[in-house]
Coordinates of C-alpha atoms in Angstrom, one line a residue:
R1 CA 18.4 14.7 78.8
F2 CA 14.5 14.1 79.2
K3 CA 14.0 13.0 75.9
L4 CA 17.0 10.6 76.1
M5 CA 15.8 9.2 79.4
R6 CA 12.1 8.8 77.6
R7 CA 13.4 7.4 74.5
K8 CA 15.4 4.7 76.5
R9 CA 12.3 3.9 78.5
L10 CA 10.1 3.4 75.5
I11 CA 12.7 1.4 73.8
R12 CA 13.2 -1.1 76.7
E13 CA 9.4 -1.2 77.4
Q14 CA 9.0 -2.3 73.7
D15 CA 11.6 -5.0 74.0
V16 CA 11.2 -6.4 77.2
S17 CA 8.7 -9.2 76.6
R18 CA 11.6 -10.8 74.4
P19 CA 14.5 -13.0 76.2
P20 CA 17.4 -10.6 76.6
K21 CA 20.4 -10.8 74.4
I22 CA 23.6 -11.5 76.7
V23 CA 26.8 -9.7 75.7
Y24 CA 29.5 -11.5 77.6
L25 CA 33.1 -10.1 77.9
L26 CA 36.1 -12.3 78.0
S27 CA 39.4 -10.7 79.0
S28 CA 42.2 -10.9 81.4
P29 CA 42.2 -8.4 84.5
H30 CA 43.4 -4.9 83.5
G31 CA 42.5 -5.8 79.9
G32 CA 39.6 -2.6 79.4
S33 CA 36.5 -4.5 80.1
T34 CA 35.5 -2.1 82.5
L35 CA 35.5 0.5 79.7
L36 CA 34.0 -1.5 77.2
S37 CA 31.2 -2.8 79.4
H38 CA 30.4 0.9 80.5
L39 CA 30.3 1.8 76.7
L40 CA 28.0 -0.9 75.7
G41 CA 25.9 -0.4 78.9
S42 CA 25.3 3.3 77.9
H43 CA 23.2 2.1 74.8
S44 CA 19.5 2.9 75.2
G45 CA 18.5 -0.6 75.2
A46 CA 21.2 -2.1 77.3
V47 CA 22.5 -2.2 80.9
N48 CA 25.9 -2.9 82.2
M49 CA 25.8 -5.4 85.0
G50 CA 29.2 -5.5 85.7
E51 CA 30.9 -8.6 87.0
V52 CA 27.9 -10.8 87.6
S53 CA 30.1 -13.9 88.8
F54 CA 31.4 -11.8 91.9
I55 CA 28.0 -10.4 92.9
P56 CA 27.9 -12.5 96.1
K57 CA 31.3 -11.3 97.3
L58 CA 30.3 -7.9 96.5
L59 CA 27.3 -8.1 98.5
S60 CA 28.7 -9.9 101.4
L61 CA 31.5 -7.3 101.6
A62 CA 29.3 -4.4 101.0
E63 CA 31.5 -3.1 98.1
N64 CA 29.7 -0.1 96.3
C65 CA 27.6 -0.1 93.1
T66 CA 28.9 2.6 90.4
C67 CA 25.9 4.8 91.7
G68 CA 27.9 5.1 94.9
E69 CA 25.7 3.2 97.3
P70 CA 26.7 -0.3 98.9
Q71 CA 25.5 -2.7 96.2
V72 CA 23.5 -4.6 99.0
S73 CA 21.4 -1.3 99.9
C74 CA 21.2 0.2 96.3
S75 CA 17.6 0.4 95.3
A76 CA 18.1 -0.5 91.6
W77 CA 19.8 -3.6 92.7
N78 CA 17.3 -4.6 95.3
Q79 CA 14.6 -4.3 92.4
V80 CA 16.6 -7.1 90.7
F81 CA 16.7 -9.3 93.9
A82 CA 13.1 -9.0 94.1
E83 CA 12.6 -10.2 91.0
L84 CA 15.2 -13.2 91.3
E85 CA 13.6 -14.0 94.6
A86 CA 10.3 -14.5 92.9
T87 CA 11.7 -16.8 90.6
T88 CA 14.4 -18.5 92.9
G89 CA 13.1 -18.1 96.4
V90 CA 16.5 -16.5 97.2
N91 CA 17.2 -13.0 98.0
L92 CA 20.7 -12.3 97.4
A93 CA 20.4 -9.0 99.4
T94 CA 20.1 -11.0 102.6
D95 CA 21.8 -14.4 101.5
P96 CA 24.7 -13.2 99.1
Y97 CA 25.8 -16.9 98.6
G98 CA 22.3 -18.4 98.3
L99 CA 22.9 -18.8 94.7
F100 CA 25.9 -20.2 93.3
L101 CA 26.8 -18.1 90.2
G102 CA 30.1 -19.6 89.5
D103 CA 33.5 -19.9 91.0
A104 CA 34.9 -16.3 91.3
V105 CA 37.9 -17.1 93.5
K106 CA 40.2 -13.9 94.4
Q107 CA 43.8 -15.0 94.2
K108 CA 46.5 -14.3 96.8
L109 CA 48.4 -12.4 94.1
G110 CA 45.6 -10.3 92.8
S111 CA 43.7 -7.3 93.2
G112 CA 40.2 -6.6 94.9
K113 CA 39.2 -7.6 98.4
V114 CA 38.9 -11.2 99.5
D115 CA 35.8 -12.5 101.5
H116 CA 38.0 -14.6 104.0
A117 CA 34.5 -15.9 105.7
Q118 CA 33.5 -17.5 102.7
Q119 CA 36.6 -18.2 100.6
T120 CA 38.4 -20.8 102.9
R121 CA 41.1 -22.8 101.9
W122 CA 38.8 -25.6 101.4
V123 CA 36.4 -23.7 99.1
A124 CA 39.5 -22.4 97.1
Y125 CA 40.6 -26.0 96.6
Q126 CA 37.1 -27.2 95.6
A127 CA 37.2 -24.4 93.1
K128 CA 40.5 -25.3 91.6
L129 CA 39.5 -29.0 91.2
R130 CA 36.3 -28.0 89.5
G131 CA 38.1 -25.5 87.2
A132 CA 40.7 -28.3 86.4
L133 CA 37.8 -30.8 85.4
D134 CA 35.8 -28.2 83.6
T135 CA 38.9 -27.3 81.6
A136 CA 39.4 -31.1 80.5
A137 CA 35.9 -31.1 79.6
L138 CA 36.0 -28.3 77.4
L139 CA 39.3 -28.9 75.7
G140 CA 38.9 -32.8 75.7
S141 CA 35.6 -33.4 74.4
P142 CA 35.0 -34.4 70.8
Y143 CA 31.3 -33.2 70.6
A144 CA 29.0 -30.9 72.3
S145 CA 26.9 -33.7 73.9
V146 CA 29.8 -35.3 75.4
M147 CA 31.1 -32.2 76.9
K148 CA 27.8 -31.0 78.4
M149 CA 27.5 -34.9 79.8
L150 CA 31.0 -34.4 81.6
T151 CA 30.1 -30.9 82.7
L152 CA 29.6 -30.9 86.6
P153 CA 26.0 -30.4 88.0
S154 CA 27.3 -27.5 89.9
I155 CA 28.5 -25.7 86.9
R156 CA 25.2 -26.5 85.1
Q157 CA 23.4 -25.0 88.1
S158 CA 25.6 -21.8 88.2
I159 CA 24.8 -21.2 84.3
A160 CA 20.9 -21.7 85.2
N161 CA 21.1 -19.4 88.5
T162 CA 23.1 -16.6 86.0
N163 CA 20.2 -16.9 83.6
H164 CA 17.7 -16.2 86.3
L165 CA 19.8 -13.4 87.2
Y166 CA 20.0 -12.2 83.8
Q167 CA 16.3 -12.3 83.2
A168 CA 15.4 -10.6 86.6
T169 CA 17.5 -7.8 85.7
S170 CA 16.1 -7.4 82.1
K171 CA 12.6 -7.3 83.8
A172 CA 13.6 -5.0 86.9
W173 CA 15.4 -2.4 84.6
N174 CA 13.6 -2.9 81.4
A175 CA 16.7 -3.9 79.1
S176 CA 16.6 -6.0 76.1
M177 CA 20.4 -6.5 76.3
V178 CA 22.6 -7.0 79.5
I179 CA 26.4 -6.9 79.6
D180 CA 28.4 -9.2 81.7
A181 CA 31.8 -8.4 82.4
S182 CA 32.7 -11.3 84.6
K183 CA 35.6 -12.3 82.5
T184 CA 35.3 -15.8 84.0
L185 CA 37.2 -17.6 81.3
K186 CA 35.0 -20.9 81.0
K187 CA 31.6 -19.5 82.0
G188 CA 31.5 -17.8 78.6
P189 CA 31.2 -20.8 76.5
H190 CA 28.9 -22.7 78.9
L191 CA 26.3 -19.6 78.5
Y192 CA 26.5 -19.9 74.7
L193 CA 25.9 -23.5 74.6
N194 CA 23.0 -23.1 77.0
D195 CA 21.4 -20.4 74.6
P196 CA 23.4 -19.7 71.5
D197 CA 20.6 -17.6 69.8
N198 CA 20.9 -15.0 72.4
V199 CA 24.6 -15.0 73.8
R200 CA 27.3 -13.1 72.2
I201 CA 30.8 -13.2 73.4
I202 CA 33.6 -10.5 72.9
H203 CA 37.1 -11.5 73.5
L204 CA 38.8 -8.2 74.3
A205 CA 42.8 -8.1 74.4
R206 CA 45.4 -5.6 75.6
D207 CA 49.1 -5.6 75.0
G208 CA 50.4 -8.1 77.5
R209 CA 53.1 -5.6 78.4
G210 CA 50.6 -3.0 79.7
V211 CA 48.6 -5.6 81.7
V212 CA 51.8 -6.7 83.3
A213 CA 52.6 -3.3 84.1
S214 CA 49.5 -2.7 85.5
R215 CA 49.6 -5.8 87.9
K216 CA 53.4 -5.3 88.7
K217 CA 52.5 -3.6 91.8
Y218 CA 51.1 -6.6 93.4
M219 CA 52.7 -9.5 91.5
P220 CA 56.0 -10.5 90.1
V221 CA 56.3 -9.8 86.4
A222 CA 56.9 -13.5 85.6
A223 CA 53.5 -14.3 87.0
G224 CA 51.5 -11.6 85.6
A225 CA 52.8 -12.6 82.2
E226 CA 52.2 -16.4 82.8
R227 CA 48.4 -15.5 83.9
W228 CA 48.0 -13.2 80.9
N229 CA 49.4 -15.9 78.5
H230 CA 47.5 -18.6 80.0
Y231 CA 44.1 -16.7 80.0
H232 CA 44.1 -15.7 76.3
S233 CA 45.5 -19.2 75.2
V234 CA 42.6 -21.1 76.8
A235 CA 40.3 -18.4 75.6
R236 CA 41.1 -18.7 72.1
R237 CA 40.9 -22.6 72.2
V238 CA 37.6 -23.0 73.8
L239 CA 36.1 -20.3 71.7
D240 CA 37.3 -21.8 68.5
R241 CA 35.9 -25.1 69.6
W242 CA 32.6 -24.3 71.1
V243 CA 31.3 -20.7 69.7
D244 CA 30.2 -19.9 66.0
P245 CA 32.4 -17.4 64.7
L246 CA 29.4 -15.4 63.8
H247 CA 28.5 -15.1 67.5
R248 CA 32.3 -14.0 68.9
R249 CA 34.2 -10.9 68.5
F250 CA 37.8 -10.1 68.9
L251 CA 38.8 -6.5 69.9
R252 CA 41.8 -5.0 71.1
Y253 CA 41.6 -2.4 73.9
E254 CA 44.1 -0.2 72.1
D255 CA 41.8 0.0 69.0
L256 CA 38.7 0.7 71.1
V257 CA 40.5 3.5 72.7
Q258 CA 41.8 5.3 69.2
D259 CA 38.7 4.9 67.5
P260 CA 36.0 4.4 70.0
A261 CA 33.2 5.5 67.6
G262 CA 34.3 3.1 64.8
Q263 CA 34.8 0.5 67.0
L264 CA 31.5 0.8 68.6
S265 CA 29.5 1.2 65.4
A266 CA 31.2 -2.0 64.4
L267 CA 30.1 -3.9 67.5
C268 CA 26.6 -2.6 67.3
R269 CA 26.3 -3.7 63.8
W270 CA 27.3 -7.2 64.8
L271 CA 24.9 -7.2 67.8
E272 CA 22.1 -6.0 65.4
I273 CA 21.5 -2.5 67.3
D274 CA 21.7 0.9 66.3
F275 CA 25.0 2.8 67.2
E276 CA 23.9 6.0 69.3
E277 CA 26.4 8.9 69.6
T278 CA 25.2 9.3 73.1
M279 CA 27.3 6.2 74.0
L280 CA 30.5 8.2 73.9
E281 CA 28.9 11.1 75.7
S282 CA 29.4 10.3 79.4
S283 CA 27.4 13.4 80.5
Q284 CA 24.1 11.9 78.8
V285 CA 24.4 8.7 80.2
P286 CA 21.9 7.8 82.9
E287 CA 23.2 6.6 86.2
S288 CA 24.9 3.3 86.1
H289 CA 24.7 0.4 88.5
A290 CA 27.6 -2.0 87.4
A291 CA 28.7 -4.2 90.1
G292 CA 32.5 -4.6 90.6
G293 CA 35.2 -3.7 88.3
N294 CA 38.1 -1.5 87.9
P295 CA 38.0 1.6 90.2
A296 CA 37.9 3.5 87.3
R297 CA 34.3 2.6 86.7
F298 CA 33.5 5.4 89.3
S299 CA 35.2 8.0 87.2
F300 CA 34.1 8.0 83.6
G301 CA 32.9 11.6 83.3
G302 CA 35.8 12.6 81.3
G303 CA 35.0 10.1 78.4
V304 CA 37.1 7.7 76.7
Q305 CA 41.0 8.5 77.7
A306 CA 44.0 8.3 75.6
V307 CA 45.7 4.8 75.4
D308 CA 47.4 3.7 78.7
D309 CA 50.9 2.8 77.6
R310 CA 52.8 3.4 80.7
W311 CA 54.5 0.1 80.4
R312 CA 57.1 1.8 77.9
T313 CA 58.4 3.5 80.9
S314 CA 57.5 1.2 83.8
L315 CA 59.0 -1.9 82.7
D316 CA 63.0 -2.2 82.3
E317 CA 64.6 -4.3 80.0
K318 CA 64.9 -7.1 82.5
D319 CA 60.9 -7.1 82.8
L320 CA 60.7 -6.8 78.9
A321 CA 62.7 -10.0 78.4
V322 CA 61.0 -11.9 80.8
F323 CA 57.4 -10.8 79.2
Q324 CA 58.9 -11.7 76.0
R325 CA 60.0 -15.1 76.9
I326 CA 56.4 -16.0 78.3
G327 CA 53.9 -14.1 76.6
G328 CA 55.8 -12.7 73.5
R329 CA 54.3 -15.1 70.9
M330 CA 50.7 -14.5 72.1
N331 CA 51.4 -10.7 72.1
L332 CA 52.6 -11.0 68.6
H333 CA 49.6 -13.2 67.4
F334 CA 47.5 -10.1 68.4
G335 CA 49.3 -8.1 66.5
Y336 CA 51.5 -6.3 69.1
V337 CA 55.2 -5.7 68.2

C-alpha cells in the first residue's frame, strides 16, 4: 500500500506542471458511468471528480462525497475550492452557485434530490430554453466557427468555469488526468472544441432495457425509453459532427463488466497511459472523493460485479413491447438483440 501511494505521488508530481487531460463521460442515467469513472479514476495518475456539473447542488444540499463526509466539509475538496478561489475569487464551499458550471437540472421524473430553493420554475424554464438554443446551434451550424458564434455567452462561461475547476483539482490533488462523469449531453462537445488536444470523450451505452428497468421505479416505461433513446440519438449526432473519431471512444457497459481488464487496457492505450492491475483491485485504491453519482459509489469494495440484467424478469411483455417501439432501433444499433 505504501509503495502504491508513493508511486502515485511521484507520478502526479512529475505530471502536474502540464495541463491535465480531461476524460468526459457521456452516458444516460443508470448507464454504468459511476463504475467506469471509478475504474479510470483508480489509475495512479488520475482522479475521479464525479458529476462535476452537479457540484453546486451537492454542496448546497450538503450531500456526501464518496469519502463519507459532506462534500462541503470534505478536506480534500476544500483544497480544490481554495485553489479555485485563488483563480476566480469564488469559494464554492460558501457560495455553491457562485460559478455557473452549466445547467444540471433534476427532473421531476428522476432520481436524486432537487434543490428547490435554487431550482425554481423560472430557473428550470431558463435551462430548458438555453438547452433548446444550444441543441439548435450544435446540430444546425455548418462550421465550428458558426457554432461558436451562436453559442450563448452563459454556456461559454460555464465551459471556462468548468476548466478552472479542472485545473484547480489537478493542482490540489496532483493529478495529470481528471475524470468527469457529469454526462451532461451537450457539454462534452463544447469542452472538446475548447481544447481538442486535452479532452477525450467516452460514449458509454447500456442495453436500453436495463436502463428502463432501473428507472421503472420512479417513471413510466415509455418515459424512460424516450429519454434513453433521445439521449443517445443526440449524443451520436453531436459527437459525429464535432469530435474527431480519434478523440472519442464508444463502449458498452456489458462489455466493460464482462471483460474489465481487456476493456480498461484498451482505454488506457487510447488515453496513452499505462494500464495498471491495481485499477481492478478495489482494496488497493486510495480513498476516493467523487462528487455525486449512483449510490453504488459508496460500495465498490467487492470489485466489478456481474452484468445487471434484471430487466429480463422485471419487464413484462407489455413493457418490452413499449421499449421496442421507442428504442428498439437504437438498441439494435448498439448491438443488443
